[in-house]
Amino acid sequence: MAVAILAGAGVADAGPAAPTSAAPAPHARQRGTLLSAELLYTLTSPKDSAAELTASGYDPGAARHGVDAYRLVYRTVDTKGRPTTASGLFTVPRGVQGRLRTVSFAHGTGVHRVDAPSMQRKVFLTGPAITYAAAGFATVAPDYLGMGTGPGKHPWMDVPSETTASLDLLRAARRFAPRTDRTLDRDVLVTGFSQGASAALGLGRALQAGEDRHFRLGALAPISGAYDFGGAEIPALLAGDGELEPRWSVVYAAYTLVAFDRVHDVYENPGEVFRDPAVAELFDGMHTGPQMISALPRTPAELLTPYGRDLLAHPKGGLAAGLRATDSVCKDWKPAAPTRLYMARGDEQATVRNTANCAAAFQESGMRVPVVDLGAVDHQKSRHLGSNVRATAEVVRWFSTLRPGGDR
């Protein structure tokens, strides 16, 4: 789901995309290998960090340190398990050496490859990573596959690849941290917004399952996610009953079909599902958010063919298979670490039924997860975006109260 769709202003110079490995299959030891690290910018003092957060629309109240921000490029795997590369943002508090508590933040939706944390500054995307670092945490923020400097096209809402990209960035950051006289605590405090809320749950599940020998789940705080994408989100965007903003329903309906087709072979050609087949080209990673918005029709009825609408309403084949994986993030497991779900009533992009259904699924597994209603808070006239701003301030305070390891 969405962050602010960015126009590309303030883009850092990424250089050429890192090459994809030619090996037929990666060995486990290759994943998370650090390929490069670049200092992007420095916020010298707590005052500078607070000013950066204020400029991005975030609460500066937890800023106690300056921040160093790095872009890390690392080895990971694509949606088929083949070797590839990805990038991400790594932020650390200045003046603090030794062992640092570790936060992983997964960002929301973007359409251009620069709509990623390591490619922007002083924007909505980077506020959480700066917030946590300025509060004293080491923070990783993955760009995901096909965004940042990574090759290929982005497999949006593909939780398995979001999980591997997130986990492998943690591994790369662990390798890099000693170069800055720091080490990373093994208990990872995992959070994420919108699209990244599902990614956060995927990472939390992987850490709890022992998919890394060093890192483990310390806490989990997803924000305004589409956890029940097939069962709640898609029906809400098709309903047209006023709960969700129509223009965002068009964006997500189109992105769903295009992105899931990249991984799961949903249709033979875009003309089967879109009245204008050129819609698919808007999600190639090279169109900006404003370009996409201006080119899309205004309603799902204008976007979709009868077959396309029926496919979203009654998923089958590759789309059904993809949605089963995406919708599994709250099912058939329960976090052993402290967990909270954050949401805002009146969210115009992610129906609040997603959060209710996630909490109910955890309840069925035997865990009562608190749901935090963030109230009526807007950012850029959006309740959805406002939920991330408010939640970031609340989550950093909550994370700061948790004891590292042992009893929490």
CSV table of C-alpha atoms in Angstrom, one decimal:
chain,number,residue,atom,x,y,z
A,1,MET,CA,0.0,0.0,0.0
A,2,ALA,CA,1.0,3.6,-0.4
A,3,VAL,CA,3.3,6.2,0.9
A,4,ALA,CA,3.2,9.6,-0.7
A,5,ILE,CA,3.7,9.1,-4.4
A,6,LEU,CA,6.9,11.0,-5.1
A,7,ALA,CA,7.8,13.1,-8.1
A,8,GLY,CA,11.5,12.4,-7.9
A,9,ALA,CA,12.6,15.7,-6.3
A,10,GLY,CA,15.6,15.4,-4.0
A,11,VAL,CA,16.8,12.1,-5.6
A,12,ALA,CA,20.3,11.0,-4.5
A,13,ASP,CA,22.8,10.1,-7.2
A,14,ALA,CA,22.6,6.3,-7.2
A,15,GLY,CA,25.0,5.6,-10.0
A,16,PRO,CA,24.5,2.6,-12.2
A,17,ALA,CA,22.5,-0.4,-11.0
A,18,ALA,CA,24.5,-3.2,-9.5
A,19,PRO,CA,24.9,-6.2,-11.8
A,20,THR,CA,23.0,-9.4,-11.3
A,21,SER,CA,25.1,-12.4,-10.5
A,22,ALA,CA,25.5,-15.0,-13.3
A,23,ALA,CA,25.6,-17.9,-10.9
A,24,PRO,CA,22.7,-20.4,-11.5
A,25,ALA,CA,21.7,-20.5,-7.9
A,26,PRO,CA,23.0,-18.7,-4.8
A,27,HIS,CA,24.5,-20.4,-1.9
A,28,ALA,CA,23.2,-19.4,1.5
A,29,ARG,CA,26.4,-17.7,2.4
A,30,GLN,CA,26.1,-15.3,-0.6
A,31,ARG,CA,22.8,-13.8,0.6
A,32,GLY,CA,23.4,-10.6,2.5
A,33,THR,CA,26.9,-10.2,1.1
A,34,LEU,CA,27.8,-6.5,1.2
A,35,LEU,CA,28.8,-5.2,-2.2
A,36,SER,CA,29.1,-1.5,-1.5
A,37,ALA,CA,28.4,1.1,1.2
A,38,GLU,CA,28.1,4.9,0.5
A,39,LEU,CA,27.7,7.7,3.0
A,40,LEU,CA,24.7,9.6,1.7
A,41,TYR,CA,24.5,12.4,4.2
A,42,THR,CA,25.2,13.4,7.8
A,43,LEU,CA,23.0,15.2,10.3
A,44,THR,CA,25.6,16.5,12.6
A,45,SER,CA,23.6,17.2,15.8
A,46,PRO,CA,20.3,16.4,17.4
A,47,LYS,CA,19.2,19.8,16.3
A,48,ASP,CA,19.9,18.9,12.7
A,49,SER,CA,18.0,15.6,13.1
A,50,ALA,CA,15.0,17.4,14.5
A,51,ALA,CA,15.1,19.9,11.7
A,52,GLU,CA,15.2,17.1,9.1
A,53,LEU,CA,12.2,15.4,10.7
A,54,THR,CA,10.3,18.6,10.9
A,55,ALA,CA,10.9,19.2,7.2
A,56,SER,CA,9.7,15.7,6.4
A,57,GLY,CA,6.5,16.2,8.5
A,58,TYR,CA,7.5,13.9,11.4
A,59,ASP,CA,7.6,14.5,15.1
A,60,PRO,CA,11.1,15.5,16.2
A,61,GLY,CA,10.5,14.8,19.9
A,62,ALA,CA,12.7,11.7,20.1
A,63,ALA,CA,15.7,13.2,18.4
A,64,ARG,CA,18.6,12.9,20.8
A,65,HIS,CA,21.5,12.3,18.3
A,66,GLY,CA,22.8,13.3,15.0
A,67,VAL,CA,22.6,10.7,12.2
A,68,ASP,CA,24.8,9.1,9.6
A,69,ALA,CA,22.9,7.7,6.6
A,70,TYR,CA,24.4,5.1,4.3
A,71,ARG,CA,23.2,3.3,1.1
A,72,LEU,CA,24.1,-0.4,1.3
A,73,VAL,CA,24.1,-2.6,-1.9
A,74,TYR,CA,24.0,-6.3,-1.2
A,75,ARG,CA,23.3,-9.7,-2.6
A,76,THR,CA,19.8,-11.3,-2.2
A,77,VAL,CA,17.5,-13.5,-4.3
A,78,ASP,CA,14.7,-12.7,-6.7
A,79,THR,CA,11.1,-14.1,-6.7
A,80,LYS,CA,12.4,-17.3,-8.3
A,81,GLY,CA,15.3,-17.8,-5.8
A,82,ARG,CA,17.9,-16.6,-8.3
A,83,PRO,CA,20.8,-14.4,-7.3
A,84,THR,CA,20.2,-10.6,-7.7
A,85,THR,CA,21.1,-7.4,-5.8
A,86,ALA,CA,19.2,-4.9,-3.9
A,87,SER,CA,19.8,-1.7,-2.0
A,88,GLY,CA,18.6,-0.1,1.3
A,89,LEU,CA,19.2,2.7,3.8
A,90,PHE,CA,21.2,2.1,6.9
A,91,THR,CA,21.1,4.9,9.6
A,92,VAL,CA,23.0,5.1,12.8
A,93,PRO,CA,23.1,7.6,15.7
A,94,ARG,CA,26.3,9.8,15.7
A,95,GLY,CA,28.5,9.7,18.8
A,96,VAL,CA,27.2,6.2,19.9
A,97,GLN,CA,29.6,3.3,19.4
A,98,GLY,CA,29.4,-0.3,20.5
A,99,ARG,CA,26.3,-2.5,20.4
A,100,LEU,CA,23.2,-0.8,19.1
A,101,ARG,CA,19.6,-1.9,19.2
A,102,THR,CA,18.3,-2.7,15.8
A,103,VAL,CA,15.2,-1.6,14.0
A,104,SER,CA,13.9,-2.7,10.6
A,105,PHE,CA,11.5,-0.4,8.9
A,106,ALA,CA,9.7,-1.4,5.6
A,107,HIS,CA,8.3,1.4,3.5
A,108,GLY,CA,5.0,1.8,1.7
A,109,THR,CA,4.2,1.8,-2.0
A,110,GLY,CA,6.1,3.7,-4.7
A,111,VAL,CA,6.0,3.3,-8.5
A,112,HIS,CA,9.3,4.9,-9.6
A,113,ARG,CA,12.5,3.1,-8.6
A,114,VAL,CA,13.7,6.2,-6.8
A,115,ASP,CA,10.6,6.0,-4.5
A,116,ALA,CA,12.8,4.2,-2.0
A,117,PRO,CA,14.6,5.1,1.2
A,118,SER,CA,18.1,5.1,0.0
A,119,MET,CA,17.3,7.3,-3.0
A,120,GLN,CA,15.5,10.2,-1.3
A,121,ARG,CA,16.1,12.7,1.5
A,122,LYS,CA,13.9,15.1,3.5
A,123,VAL,CA,10.8,13.2,2.4
A,124,PHE,CA,8.1,11.0,3.8
A,125,LEU,CA,10.1,7.9,3.0
A,126,THR,CA,13.1,8.7,5.2
A,127,GLY,CA,11.3,10.1,8.2
A,128,PRO,CA,11.0,6.7,10.1
A,129,ALA,CA,14.7,5.7,9.5
A,130,ILE,CA,15.9,9.1,10.7
A,131,THR,CA,13.5,9.0,13.7
A,132,TYR,CA,14.8,5.7,15.0
A,133,ALA,CA,18.5,6.5,14.4
A,134,ALA,CA,18.1,9.9,16.1
A,135,ALA,CA,16.6,8.1,19.0
A,136,GLY,CA,19.6,5.8,19.3
A,137,PHE,CA,18.8,2.8,17.2
A,138,ALA,CA,20.6,1.4,14.2
A,139,THR,CA,18.0,1.2,11.5
A,140,VAL,CA,17.7,-0.7,8.2
A,141,ALA,CA,15.1,0.3,5.5
A,142,PRO,CA,15.1,-2.0,2.5
A,143,ASP,CA,14.3,-0.5,-0.9
A,144,TYR,CA,12.9,-3.9,-2.0
A,145,LEU,CA,13.6,-5.7,-5.3
A,146,GLY,CA,13.4,-3.6,-8.5
A,147,MET,CA,13.7,-0.3,-6.5
A,148,GLY,CA,16.7,1.7,-5.5
A,149,THR,CA,19.7,0.4,-7.4
A,150,GLY,CA,18.4,-3.1,-7.8
A,151,PRO,CA,17.8,-4.5,-11.4
A,152,GLY,CA,14.4,-5.5,-12.8
A,153,LYS,CA,10.9,-4.5,-12.0
A,154,HIS,CA,9.4,-4.3,-8.6
A,155,PRO,CA,7.2,-7.3,-7.5
A,156,TRP,CA,4.8,-5.2,-5.5
A,157,MET,CA,3.1,-6.9,-2.5
A,158,ASP,CA,5.1,-10.0,-2.9
A,159,VAL,CA,5.7,-10.8,0.7
A,160,PRO,CA,8.3,-13.6,0.2
A,161,SER,CA,10.7,-11.3,-1.7
A,162,GLU,CA,10.0,-8.4,0.6
A,163,THR,CA,11.0,-10.8,3.4
A,164,THR,CA,14.2,-12.0,1.8
A,165,ALA,CA,15.2,-8.5,0.8
A,166,SER,CA,14.6,-7.3,4.4
A,167,LEU,CA,16.5,-10.2,6.0
A,168,ASP,CA,19.4,-9.9,3.6
A,169,LEU,CA,19.8,-6.2,4.3
A,170,LEU,CA,20.0,-6.9,8.0
A,171,ARG,CA,22.8,-9.3,7.2
A,172,ALA,CA,24.6,-6.8,5.0
A,173,ALA,CA,24.3,-4.1,7.8
A,174,ARG,CA,25.7,-6.5,10.3
A,175,ARG,CA,28.7,-6.9,8.1
A,176,PHE,CA,29.1,-3.2,7.6
A,177,ALA,CA,28.4,-2.0,11.1
A,178,PRO,CA,31.9,-2.8,12.5
A,179,ARG,CA,33.5,-0.5,10.0
A,180,THR,CA,31.7,2.3,11.9
A,181,ASP,CA,32.8,0.9,15.3
A,182,ARG,CA,29.3,-0.5,16.0
A,183,THR,CA,27.7,-3.9,16.2
A,184,LEU,CA,24.0,-4.8,15.9
A,185,ASP,CA,21.9,-6.3,18.6
A,186,ARG,CA,20.5,-9.6,17.6
A,187,ASP,CA,16.9,-8.8,18.7
A,188,VAL,CA,15.3,-6.9,15.8
A,189,LEU,CA,12.5,-4.4,16.4
A,190,VAL,CA,10.4,-4.8,13.3
A,191,THR,CA,8.0,-2.2,11.9
A,192,GLY,CA,6.7,-1.1,8.5
A,193,PHE,CA,4.0,1.0,7.0
A,194,SER,CA,1.2,0.0,4.4
A,195,GLN,CA,2.9,-2.3,1.9
A,196,GLY,CA,5.7,-2.5,4.4
A,197,ALA,CA,3.4,-3.6,7.2
A,198,SER,CA,2.9,-6.9,5.4
A,199,ALA,CA,6.7,-7.0,4.7
A,200,ALA,CA,7.3,-6.4,8.5
A,201,LEU,CA,5.1,-9.4,9.4
A,202,GLY,CA,6.9,-11.5,6.8
A,203,LEU,CA,10.3,-10.6,8.3
A,204,GLY,CA,9.0,-11.1,11.8
A,205,ARG,CA,7.8,-14.6,10.9
A,206,ALA,CA,11.1,-15.5,9.3
A,207,LEU,CA,13.1,-14.3,12.2
A,208,GLN,CA,11.0,-16.2,14.7
A,209,ALA,CA,11.3,-19.3,12.5
A,210,GLY,CA,15.1,-19.1,12.8
A,211,GLU,CA,15.9,-18.3,9.2
A,212,ASP,CA,18.9,-16.4,10.4
A,213,ARG,CA,21.4,-17.8,12.8
A,214,HIS,CA,22.2,-14.4,14.4
A,215,PHE,CA,19.1,-12.2,14.3
A,216,ARG,CA,15.8,-13.0,16.1
A,217,LEU,CA,12.5,-11.2,16.5
A,218,GLY,CA,12.5,-8.6,19.4
A,219,ALA,CA,9.2,-6.8,18.8
A,220,LEU,CA,6.7,-6.2,16.0
A,221,ALA,CA,4.8,-3.0,15.1
A,222,PRO,CA,3.2,-3.0,11.7
A,223,ILE,CA,1.2,0.1,10.6
A,224,SER,CA,-1.9,0.4,8.4
A,225,GLY,CA,-1.3,-2.7,6.4
A,226,ALA,CA,-3.3,-4.6,3.8
A,227,TYR,CA,-2.9,-7.9,5.6
A,228,ASP,CA,-6.0,-9.4,4.1
A,229,PHE,CA,-5.4,-8.1,0.7
A,230,GLY,CA,-7.6,-10.5,-1.2
A,231,GLY,CA,-10.3,-10.8,1.5
A,232,ALA,CA,-10.7,-7.2,2.6
A,233,GLU,CA,-8.7,-4.7,0.5
A,234,ILE,CA,-9.7,-5.8,-3.0
A,235,PRO,CA,-13.4,-6.0,-2.2
A,236,ALA,CA,-13.3,-2.6,-0.6
A,237,LEU,CA,-11.6,-1.0,-3.6
A,238,LEU,CA,-14.1,-2.6,-5.9
A,239,ALA,CA,-17.1,-1.6,-3.8
A,240,GLY,CA,-17.0,2.1,-4.6
A,241,ASP,CA,-19.1,2.8,-1.5
A,242,GLY,CA,-17.0,5.8,-0.4
A,243,GLU,CA,-14.8,4.1,2.2
A,244,LEU,CA,-11.7,4.2,0.0
A,245,GLU,CA,-10.7,7.1,-2.2
A,246,PRO,CA,-11.5,6.1,-5.9
A,247,ARG,CA,-8.2,7.4,-7.3
A,248,TRP,CA,-6.3,5.1,-4.9
A,249,SER,CA,-8.6,2.2,-5.7
A,250,VAL,CA,-7.7,2.6,-9.4
A,251,VAL,CA,-3.9,2.7,-8.5
A,252,TYR,CA,-4.1,-0.4,-6.4
A,253,ALA,CA,-6.4,-2.4,-8.8
A,254,ALA,CA,-4.0,-1.7,-11.6
A,255,TYR,CA,-0.8,-2.3,-9.6
A,256,THR,CA,-2.2,-5.6,-8.3
A,257,LEU,CA,-2.8,-7.0,-11.7
A,258,VAL,CA,0.5,-5.8,-13.2
A,259,ALA,CA,2.7,-6.7,-10.3
A,260,PHE,CA,1.1,-10.1,-9.6
A,261,ASP,CA,1.4,-11.0,-13.3
A,262,ARG,CA,5.2,-10.5,-13.1
A,263,VAL,CA,5.5,-13.3,-10.5
A,264,HIS,CA,2.4,-15.5,-11.0
A,265,ASP,CA,1.4,-15.2,-14.7
A,266,VAL,CA,-2.1,-13.6,-14.2
A,267,TYR,CA,-3.0,-12.8,-17.8
A,268,GLU,CA,-1.8,-13.4,-21.3
A,269,ASN,CA,-1.8,-9.7,-22.3
A,270,PRO,CA,-2.8,-6.4,-20.5
A,271,GLY,CA,-5.8,-6.0,-22.9
A,272,GLU,CA,-7.5,-8.8,-21.2
A,273,VAL,CA,-7.9,-6.9,-17.9
A,274,PHE,CA,-7.4,-3.2,-18.8
A,275,ARG,CA,-9.6,-1.2,-21.1
A,276,ASP,CA,-6.4,0.6,-22.1
A,277,PRO,CA,-3.5,-1.9,-22.3
A,278,ALA,CA,-1.0,0.9,-22.0
A,279,VAL,CA,-1.9,1.1,-18.3
A,280,ALA,CA,0.6,-1.7,-17.6
A,281,GLU,CA,3.5,0.4,-18.9
A,282,LEU,CA,2.9,3.0,-16.1
A,283,PHE,CA,4.3,0.5,-13.6
A,284,ASP,CA,7.6,-0.1,-15.3
A,285,GLY,CA,9.6,1.7,-12.5
A,286,MET,CA,10.4,4.7,-14.7
A,287,HIS,CA,7.2,6.6,-14.5
A,288,THR,CA,6.8,9.0,-11.6
A,289,GLY,CA,3.8,9.0,-9.3
A,290,PRO,CA,2.3,12.2,-10.9
A,291,GLN,CA,2.8,10.8,-14.4
A,292,MET,CA,1.0,7.6,-13.3
A,293,ILE,CA,-1.9,9.4,-11.6
A,294,SER,CA,-2.5,11.7,-14.5
A,295,ALA,CA,-2.5,8.9,-17.0
A,296,LEU,CA,-4.9,6.5,-15.1
A,297,PRO,CA,-8.7,6.7,-15.4
A,298,ARG,CA,-10.6,8.0,-12.4
A,299,THR,CA,-12.6,5.0,-11.5
A,300,PRO,CA,-12.2,1.2,-11.5
A,301,ALA,CA,-15.1,0.9,-13.9
A,302,GLU,CA,-13.1,3.0,-16.4
A,303,LEU,CA,-9.9,1.0,-15.7
A,304,LEU,CA,-11.0,-2.6,-15.9
A,305,THR,CA,-12.6,-4.8,-18.5
A,306,PRO,CA,-15.4,-7.0,-17.3
A,307,TYR,CA,-13.0,-9.9,-17.2
A,308,GLY,CA,-10.5,-7.8,-15.2
A,309,ARG,CA,-13.0,-6.8,-12.6
A,310,ASP,CA,-14.3,-10.4,-12.3
A,311,LEU,CA,-10.8,-11.6,-11.9
A,312,LEU,CA,-10.2,-9.2,-9.0
A,313,ALA,CA,-13.6,-10.0,-7.5
A,314,HIS,CA,-13.1,-13.8,-7.9
A,315,PRO,CA,-9.4,-14.5,-8.1
A,316,LYS,CA,-8.2,-17.6,-9.8
A,317,GLY,CA,-5.1,-19.1,-11.3
A,318,GLY,CA,-1.9,-17.1,-10.7
A,319,LEU,CA,-3.7,-14.3,-9.0
A,320,ALA,CA,-5.3,-16.6,-6.4
A,321,ALA,CA,-2.0,-18.3,-5.8
A,322,GLY,CA,-0.3,-14.9,-5.2
A,323,LEU,CA,-3.0,-13.7,-2.9
A,324,ARG,CA,-2.7,-16.8,-0.8
A,325,ALA,CA,0.9,-16.0,0.0
A,326,THR,CA,0.2,-12.3,0.5
A,327,ASP,CA,-2.7,-13.0,2.8
A,328,SER,CA,-0.9,-15.5,5.0
A,329,VAL,CA,1.1,-12.9,7.0
A,330,CYS,CA,-1.3,-13.1,10.1
A,331,LYS,CA,-2.3,-16.7,9.7
A,332,ASP,CA,-1.1,-19.9,11.2
A,333,TRP,CA,1.5,-18.4,13.4
A,334,LYS,CA,1.7,-16.1,16.5
A,335,PRO,CA,4.6,-13.8,17.4
A,336,ALA,CA,6.5,-14.8,20.5
A,337,ALA,CA,7.7,-11.2,20.9
A,338,PRO,CA,5.7,-8.2,21.9
A,339,THR,CA,3.4,-7.1,19.1
A,340,ARG,CA,1.1,-4.2,18.4
A,341,LEU,CA,-1.0,-3.3,15.3
A,342,TYR,CA,-1.4,0.3,14.5
A,343,MET,CA,-4.3,1.8,12.4
A,344,ALA,CA,-6.3,5.0,11.8
A,345,ARG,CA,-10.1,5.0,11.4
A,346,GLY,CA,-11.1,6.8,8.2
A,347,ASP,CA,-8.0,5.5,6.3
A,348,GLU,CA,-8.8,6.2,2.7
A,349,GLN,CA,-6.4,3.7,1.2
A,350,ALA,CA,-6.2,0.6,3.5
A,351,THR,CA,-9.6,-0.5,4.8
A,352,VAL,CA,-9.5,-0.9,8.6
A,353,ARG,CA,-11.0,-4.4,8.1
A,354,ASN,CA,-7.4,-5.5,7.2
A,355,THR,CA,-6.3,-4.8,10.8
A,356,ALA,CA,-9.4,-6.3,12.4
A,357,ASN,CA,-8.9,-9.5,10.3
A,358,CYS,CA,-5.3,-9.7,11.2
A,359,ALA,CA,-6.0,-9.3,14.9
A,360,ALA,CA,-8.7,-11.9,14.7
A,361,ALA,CA,-6.3,-14.3,12.9
A,362,PHE,CA,-3.8,-13.9,15.7
A,363,GLN,CA,-6.6,-14.5,18.2
A,364,GLU,CA,-7.4,-17.7,16.5
A,365,SER,CA,-3.8,-18.8,16.9
A,366,GLY,CA,-4.0,-18.0,20.6
A,367,MET,CA,-2.5,-14.5,20.9
A,368,ARG,CA,-4.4,-11.4,21.7
A,369,VAL,CA,-2.6,-8.5,19.8
A,370,PRO,CA,-3.4,-5.0,21.0
A,371,VAL,CA,-4.7,-2.7,18.2
A,372,VAL,CA,-3.8,1.0,18.6
A,373,ASP,CA,-6.2,3.4,16.9
A,374,LEU,CA,-4.1,6.5,16.0
A,375,GLY,CA,-7.1,8.8,15.8
A,376,ALA,CA,-7.8,11.5,13.2
A,377,VAL,CA,-4.4,12.6,12.0
A,378,ASP,CA,-3.7,13.7,8.4
A,379,HIS,CA,-0.5,14.2,6.4
A,380,GLN,CA,-0.8,15.9,3.1
A,381,LYS,CA,-4.6,15.6,3.4
A,382,SER,CA,-4.3,11.8,3.9
A,383,ARG,CA,-5.4,9.8,6.9
A,384,HIS,CA,-3.4,6.9,5.6
A,385,LEU,CA,-0.1,8.9,5.4
A,386,GLY,CA,-0.9,10.6,8.7
A,387,SER,CA,-1.1,7.2,10.4
A,388,ASN,CA,2.5,6.6,9.6
A,389,VAL,CA,3.6,10.0,11.0
A,390,ARG,CA,1.7,9.5,14.2
A,391,ALA,CA,2.6,5.8,14.6
A,392,THR,CA,6.3,6.4,14.0
A,393,ALA,CA,6.3,8.8,17.1
A,394,GLU,CA,4.4,6.2,19.1
A,395,VAL,CA,6.4,3.2,18.0
A,396,VAL,CA,9.8,4.8,18.8
A,397,ARG,CA,8.6,5.5,22.3
A,398,TRP,CA,7.3,2.0,22.7
A,399,PHE,CA,10.5,0.4,21.3
A,400,SER,CA,12.5,2.6,23.8
A,401,THR,CA,10.6,1.1,26.7
A,402,LEU,CA,11.4,-2.5,25.7
A,403,ARG,CA,14.3,-4.2,27.5
A,404,PRO,CA,16.8,-5.7,25.1
A,405,GLY,CA,16.6,-9.5,25.3
A,406,GLY,CA,15.3,-11.4,28.4
A,407,ASP,CA,12.0,-10.2,29.8
A,408,ARG,CA,10.1,-7.5,27.9
